[in-house]
Coordinates of C-alpha atoms (C1' of nucleotides) in Angstrom, one line a residue:
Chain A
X249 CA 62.6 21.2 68.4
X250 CA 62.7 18.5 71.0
X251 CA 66.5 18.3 70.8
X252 CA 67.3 20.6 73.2
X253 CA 70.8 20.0 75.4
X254 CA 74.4 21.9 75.4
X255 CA 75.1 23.2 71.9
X256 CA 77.1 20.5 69.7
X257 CA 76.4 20.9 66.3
X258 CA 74.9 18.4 63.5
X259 CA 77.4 17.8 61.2
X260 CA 75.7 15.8 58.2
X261 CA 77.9 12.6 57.8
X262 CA 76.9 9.1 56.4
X263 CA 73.4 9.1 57.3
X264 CA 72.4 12.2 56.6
X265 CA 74.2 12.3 53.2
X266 CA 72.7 8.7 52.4
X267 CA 69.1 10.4 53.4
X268 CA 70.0 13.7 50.8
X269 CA 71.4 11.2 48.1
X270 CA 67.8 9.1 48.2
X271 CA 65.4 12.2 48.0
X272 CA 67.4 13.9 45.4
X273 CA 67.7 10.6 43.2
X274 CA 63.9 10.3 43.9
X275 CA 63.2 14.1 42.8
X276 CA 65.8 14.5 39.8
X277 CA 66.7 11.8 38.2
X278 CA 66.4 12.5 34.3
X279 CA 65.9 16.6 34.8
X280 CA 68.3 18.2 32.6
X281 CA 70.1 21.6 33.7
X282 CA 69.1 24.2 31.9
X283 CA 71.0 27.3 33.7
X284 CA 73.7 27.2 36.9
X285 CA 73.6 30.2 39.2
X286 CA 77.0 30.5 41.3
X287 CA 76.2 33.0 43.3
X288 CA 79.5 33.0 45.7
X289 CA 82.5 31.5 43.2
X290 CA 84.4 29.9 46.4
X291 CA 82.2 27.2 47.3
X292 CA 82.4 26.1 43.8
X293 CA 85.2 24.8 42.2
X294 CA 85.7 23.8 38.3
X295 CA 88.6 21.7 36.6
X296 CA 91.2 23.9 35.9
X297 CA 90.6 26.6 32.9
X298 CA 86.6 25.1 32.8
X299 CA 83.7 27.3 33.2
X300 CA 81.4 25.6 36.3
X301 CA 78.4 27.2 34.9
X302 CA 78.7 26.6 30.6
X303 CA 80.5 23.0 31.3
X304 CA 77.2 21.8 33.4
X305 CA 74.3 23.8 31.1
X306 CA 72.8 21.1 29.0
X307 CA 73.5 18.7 30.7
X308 CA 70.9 15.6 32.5
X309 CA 71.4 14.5 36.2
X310 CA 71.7 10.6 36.0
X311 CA 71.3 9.4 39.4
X312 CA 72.7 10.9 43.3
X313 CA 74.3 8.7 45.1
X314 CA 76.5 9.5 47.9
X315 CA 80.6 8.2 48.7
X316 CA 81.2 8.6 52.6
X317 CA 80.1 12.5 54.0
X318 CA 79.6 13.2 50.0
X319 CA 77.0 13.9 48.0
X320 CA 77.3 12.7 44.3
X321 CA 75.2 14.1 41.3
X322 CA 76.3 11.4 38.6
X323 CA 75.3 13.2 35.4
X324 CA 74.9 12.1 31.6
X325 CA 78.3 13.5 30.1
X326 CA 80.0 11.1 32.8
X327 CA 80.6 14.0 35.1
X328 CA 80.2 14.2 38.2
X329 CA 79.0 16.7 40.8
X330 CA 80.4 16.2 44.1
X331 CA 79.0 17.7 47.2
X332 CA 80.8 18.3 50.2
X333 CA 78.2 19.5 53.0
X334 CA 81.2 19.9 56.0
X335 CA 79.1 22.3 58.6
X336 CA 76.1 24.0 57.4
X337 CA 75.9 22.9 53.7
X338 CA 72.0 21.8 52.9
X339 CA 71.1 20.5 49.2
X340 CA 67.7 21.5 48.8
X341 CA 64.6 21.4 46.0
X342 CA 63.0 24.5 45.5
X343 CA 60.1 23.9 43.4
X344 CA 58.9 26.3 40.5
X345 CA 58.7 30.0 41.9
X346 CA 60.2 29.1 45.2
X347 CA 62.7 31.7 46.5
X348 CA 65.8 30.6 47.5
X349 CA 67.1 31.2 50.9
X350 CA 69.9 34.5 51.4
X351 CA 72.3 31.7 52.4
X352 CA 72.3 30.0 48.7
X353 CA 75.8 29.6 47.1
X354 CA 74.8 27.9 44.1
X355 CA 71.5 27.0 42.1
X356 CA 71.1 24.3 39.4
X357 CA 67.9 25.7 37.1
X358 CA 66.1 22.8 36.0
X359 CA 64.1 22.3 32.5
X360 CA 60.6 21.6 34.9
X361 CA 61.1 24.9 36.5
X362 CA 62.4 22.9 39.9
X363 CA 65.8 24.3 41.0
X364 CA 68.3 22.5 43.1
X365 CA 69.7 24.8 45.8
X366 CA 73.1 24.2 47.6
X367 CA 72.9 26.4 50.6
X368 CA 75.7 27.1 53.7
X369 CA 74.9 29.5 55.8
X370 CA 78.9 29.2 57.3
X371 CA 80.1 28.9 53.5
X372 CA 82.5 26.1 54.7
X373 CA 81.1 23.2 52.5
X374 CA 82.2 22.7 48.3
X375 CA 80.7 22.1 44.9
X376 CA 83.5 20.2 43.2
X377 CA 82.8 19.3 39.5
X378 CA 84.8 16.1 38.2
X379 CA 85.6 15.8 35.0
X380 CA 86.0 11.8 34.4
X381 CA 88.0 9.6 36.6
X382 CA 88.4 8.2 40.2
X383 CA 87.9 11.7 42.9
X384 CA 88.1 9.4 45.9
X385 CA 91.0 8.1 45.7
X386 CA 91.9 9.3 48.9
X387 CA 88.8 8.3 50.7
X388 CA 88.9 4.9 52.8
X389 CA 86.0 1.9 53.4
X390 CA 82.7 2.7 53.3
X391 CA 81.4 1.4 56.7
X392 CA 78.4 -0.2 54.8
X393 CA 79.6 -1.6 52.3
X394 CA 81.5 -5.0 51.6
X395 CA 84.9 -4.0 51.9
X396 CA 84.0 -3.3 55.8
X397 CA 85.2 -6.3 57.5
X398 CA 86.2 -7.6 61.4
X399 CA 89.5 -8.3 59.8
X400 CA 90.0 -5.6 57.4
X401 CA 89.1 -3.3 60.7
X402 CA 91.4 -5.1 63.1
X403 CA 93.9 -4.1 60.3
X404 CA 93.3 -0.7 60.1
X405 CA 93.9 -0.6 64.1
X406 CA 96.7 -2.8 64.4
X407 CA 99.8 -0.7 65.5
X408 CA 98.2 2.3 65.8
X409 CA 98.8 4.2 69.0
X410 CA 96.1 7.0 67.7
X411 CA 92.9 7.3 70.3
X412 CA 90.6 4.9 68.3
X413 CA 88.1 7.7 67.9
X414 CA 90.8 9.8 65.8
X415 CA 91.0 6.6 64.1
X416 CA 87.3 6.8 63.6
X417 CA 87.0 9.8 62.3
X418 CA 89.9 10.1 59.7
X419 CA 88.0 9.8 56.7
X420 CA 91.1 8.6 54.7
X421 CA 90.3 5.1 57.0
X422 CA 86.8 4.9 56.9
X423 CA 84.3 6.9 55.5
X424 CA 81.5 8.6 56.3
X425 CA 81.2 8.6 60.3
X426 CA 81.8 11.6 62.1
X427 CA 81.5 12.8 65.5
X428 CA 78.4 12.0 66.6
X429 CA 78.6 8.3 65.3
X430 CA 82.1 8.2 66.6
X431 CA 80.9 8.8 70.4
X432 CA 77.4 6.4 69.3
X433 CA 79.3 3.5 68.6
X434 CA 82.1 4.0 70.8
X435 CA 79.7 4.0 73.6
X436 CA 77.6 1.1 72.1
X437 CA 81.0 -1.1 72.0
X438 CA 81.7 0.1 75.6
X439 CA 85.0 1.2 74.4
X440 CA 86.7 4.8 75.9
X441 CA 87.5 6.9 73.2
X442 CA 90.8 7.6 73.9
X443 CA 92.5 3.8 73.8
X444 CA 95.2 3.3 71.4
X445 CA 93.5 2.1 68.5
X446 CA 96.2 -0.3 68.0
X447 CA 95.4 -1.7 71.8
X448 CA 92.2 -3.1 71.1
X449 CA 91.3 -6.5 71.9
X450 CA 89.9 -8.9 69.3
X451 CA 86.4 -8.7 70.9
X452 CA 86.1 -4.8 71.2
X453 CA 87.6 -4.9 67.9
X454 CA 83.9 -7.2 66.7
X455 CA 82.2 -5.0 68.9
X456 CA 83.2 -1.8 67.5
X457 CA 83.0 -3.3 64.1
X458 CA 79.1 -4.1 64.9
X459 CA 78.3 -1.1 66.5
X460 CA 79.6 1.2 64.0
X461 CA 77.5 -0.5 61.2
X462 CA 74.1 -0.5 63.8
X463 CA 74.5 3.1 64.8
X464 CA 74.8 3.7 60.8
X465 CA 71.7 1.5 59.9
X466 CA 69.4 2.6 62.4
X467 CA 70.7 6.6 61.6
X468 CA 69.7 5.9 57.8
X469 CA 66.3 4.3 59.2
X470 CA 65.5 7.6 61.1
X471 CA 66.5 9.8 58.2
X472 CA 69.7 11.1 60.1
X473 CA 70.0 13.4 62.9
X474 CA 68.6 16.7 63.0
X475 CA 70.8 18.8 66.2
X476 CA 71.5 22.6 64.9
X477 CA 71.4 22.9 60.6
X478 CA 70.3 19.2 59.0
X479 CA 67.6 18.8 56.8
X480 CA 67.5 16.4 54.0
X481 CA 66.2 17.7 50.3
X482 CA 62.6 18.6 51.4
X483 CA 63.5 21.1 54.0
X484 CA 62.6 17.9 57.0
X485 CA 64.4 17.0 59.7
X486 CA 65.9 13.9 60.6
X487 CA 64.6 11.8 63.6
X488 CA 67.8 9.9 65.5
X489 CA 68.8 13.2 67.7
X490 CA 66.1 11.3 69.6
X491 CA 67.3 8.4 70.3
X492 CA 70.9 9.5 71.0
X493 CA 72.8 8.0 73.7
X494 CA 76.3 9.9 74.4
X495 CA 76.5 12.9 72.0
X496 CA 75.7 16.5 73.7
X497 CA 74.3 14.7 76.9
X498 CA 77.2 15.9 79.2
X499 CA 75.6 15.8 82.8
X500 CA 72.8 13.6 81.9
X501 CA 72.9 10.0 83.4
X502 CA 74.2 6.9 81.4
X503 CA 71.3 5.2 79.7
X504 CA 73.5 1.5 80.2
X505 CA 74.9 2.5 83.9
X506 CA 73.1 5.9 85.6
X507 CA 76.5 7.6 85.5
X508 CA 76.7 11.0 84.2
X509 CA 78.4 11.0 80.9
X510 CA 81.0 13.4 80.3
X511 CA 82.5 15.9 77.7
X512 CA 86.1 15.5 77.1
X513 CA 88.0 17.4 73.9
X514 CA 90.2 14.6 71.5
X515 CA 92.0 16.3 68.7
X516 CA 89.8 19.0 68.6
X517 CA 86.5 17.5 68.6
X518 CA 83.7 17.6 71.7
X519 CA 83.4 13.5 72.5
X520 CA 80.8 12.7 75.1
X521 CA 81.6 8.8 76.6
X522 CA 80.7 7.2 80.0
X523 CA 83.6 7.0 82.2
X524 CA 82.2 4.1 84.1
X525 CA 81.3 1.8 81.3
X526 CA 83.6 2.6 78.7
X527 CA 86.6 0.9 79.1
Chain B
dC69 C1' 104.5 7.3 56.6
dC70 C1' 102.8 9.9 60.9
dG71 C1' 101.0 13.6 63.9
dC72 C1' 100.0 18.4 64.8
dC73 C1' 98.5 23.1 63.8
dG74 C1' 96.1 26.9 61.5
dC75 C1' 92.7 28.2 58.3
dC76 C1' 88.2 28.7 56.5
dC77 C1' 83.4 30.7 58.3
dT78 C1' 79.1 32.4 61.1
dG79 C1' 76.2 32.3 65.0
dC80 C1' 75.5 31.2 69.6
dT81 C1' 77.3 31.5 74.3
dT82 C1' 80.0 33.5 77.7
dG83 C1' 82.1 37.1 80.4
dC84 C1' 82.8 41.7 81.7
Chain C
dT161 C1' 71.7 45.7 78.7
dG162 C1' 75.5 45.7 75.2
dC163 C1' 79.5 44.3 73.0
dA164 C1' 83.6 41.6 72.1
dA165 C1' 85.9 37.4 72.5
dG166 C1' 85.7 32.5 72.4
dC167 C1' 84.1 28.3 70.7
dA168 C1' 82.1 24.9 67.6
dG169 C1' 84.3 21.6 63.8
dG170 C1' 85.4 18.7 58.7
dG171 C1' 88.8 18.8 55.6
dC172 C1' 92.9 20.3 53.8
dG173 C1' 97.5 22.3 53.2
dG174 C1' 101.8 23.0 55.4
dC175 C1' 105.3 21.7 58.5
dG176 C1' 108.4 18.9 61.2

DNA sequence: CCGCCGCCCTGCTTGC
DNA sequence: TGCAAGCAGGGCGGCG
């Protein structure tokens, strides 16, 4: 593994979903489910008074697409499979015959013999079925997408005293980025990640805005990044862990300025950020 | 509405 | 060397 600094683990968020959601789509489009294995019941959860298993058999996997950190198996009946990967959680193809690792929670039998394997070695992550209906309601602006704008971002900020990377990562804002594209683009903007949110000047406000979306592009582009757990659907790592410029490099010198870059903890989380260059 | 805290979990790291 | 405690952290429910 050439990633090889302090621990901070890889928690798969935008990009690595995005990466999961094209390989599955690739792999399973048009398969129908023949059997569902729930092998630990709490990191699945069915509608109310619904059997997971007998309300999925039968059915055909549409297309995967993915909504923020989420995985989404769009299937023919109009439900949907929603995948929450949190820590650990891997969605993997196991082709015909293939065991399944000890750390699989739940197995979708296919009609080819293929299986798709959700696996979570720290069980934290979720298998949600949806019956019909919006599930991410309370789930914000997809940094990629349309809806992400300068102005519909300087929004989001305005009067908020929160440390913008709080902001950042509170999914019900924006989502999809997590900690290690928090501290990317926060470093990219030059911006320290505990300013008010709200305190922002219009150009860090652009800048931010631009970095965010960069660091998210050029993560897809690499397939993610691969620290402690990722892999996408074939069991391969991603590639941008090596071209990280603030996450886990506590002690190592600024890549803009030589400074060493330090570890701070905001609400919680590790954040790595140059104290000479971001303001 | 907002912010904060504890919980879920396991494995790696740290300290004695 | 061995073992226990501490830490890592995304999302969510509960609380004030």
């Amino acid at each position: 593994m050439e990633f090889n600094r302090e621990r901070a683990c890889t928690l798969p968020e935008l990009p690595e979903a995005e990466t999961i959601a094209r390989g599955l789509d690739r792999a399973l489009r048009g398969r129908a489910i023949q059997r569902v294995e729930v092998r630990r019941r709490k990191n699945v959860v069915a509608p109310a008074g619904r059997s997971f298993a007998r309300v999925l058999e039968g059915d055909r996997i549409e297309r995967v697409g993915r909504r923020g950190k989420y995985v989404v198996i769009e299937l023919q009946s109009r439900r949907r499979l929603v995948v929450q990967l949190r820590m650990t959680g891997r969605l993997l193809i196991l082709c015909r015959g293939r065991r399944p690792p000890t750390t699989a929670r739940m197995m979708l039998h296919l009609e080819n013999g293929d299986a798709l394997c959700y696996a979570d070695v720290r069980k934290l992550g979720r298998v949600t079925l949806v019956e019909n209906g919006a599930w991410d309601a309370r789930l914000g602006t997809e940094p990629l997408g349309e809806g992400f704008t300068v102005g519909g971002f300087a929004a989001m900020l305005s009067g908020r005293t929160t440390p913008i990377k709080v902001l950042l990562l509170d999914q019900r804002r924006l989502a999809g980025v997590g900690n290690i594209y928090a501290c990317e683009a926060l470093w990219a903007a030059r911006i320290r990640p505990s300013r008010p949110a709200g305190r922002l000047t219009a150009p860090e406000v652009r800048r931010l805005h631009g970095s965010i979306v960069d660091v998210l592009r050029r993560a897809i582009e690499l397939r993610g990044s691969s620290i402690d757990d990722y892999v996408d659907e074939s069991g391969s790592e991603g590639g941008f862990q090596n071209v990280l410029r603030v996450y886990g490099r506590r002690g190592e010198p600024c890549f803009r300025c030589g400074r060493s870059i330090v570890r701070t903890v905001l609400a919680a989380r590790g954040t790595w950020w140059c104290r000479n260059c971001q303001k």
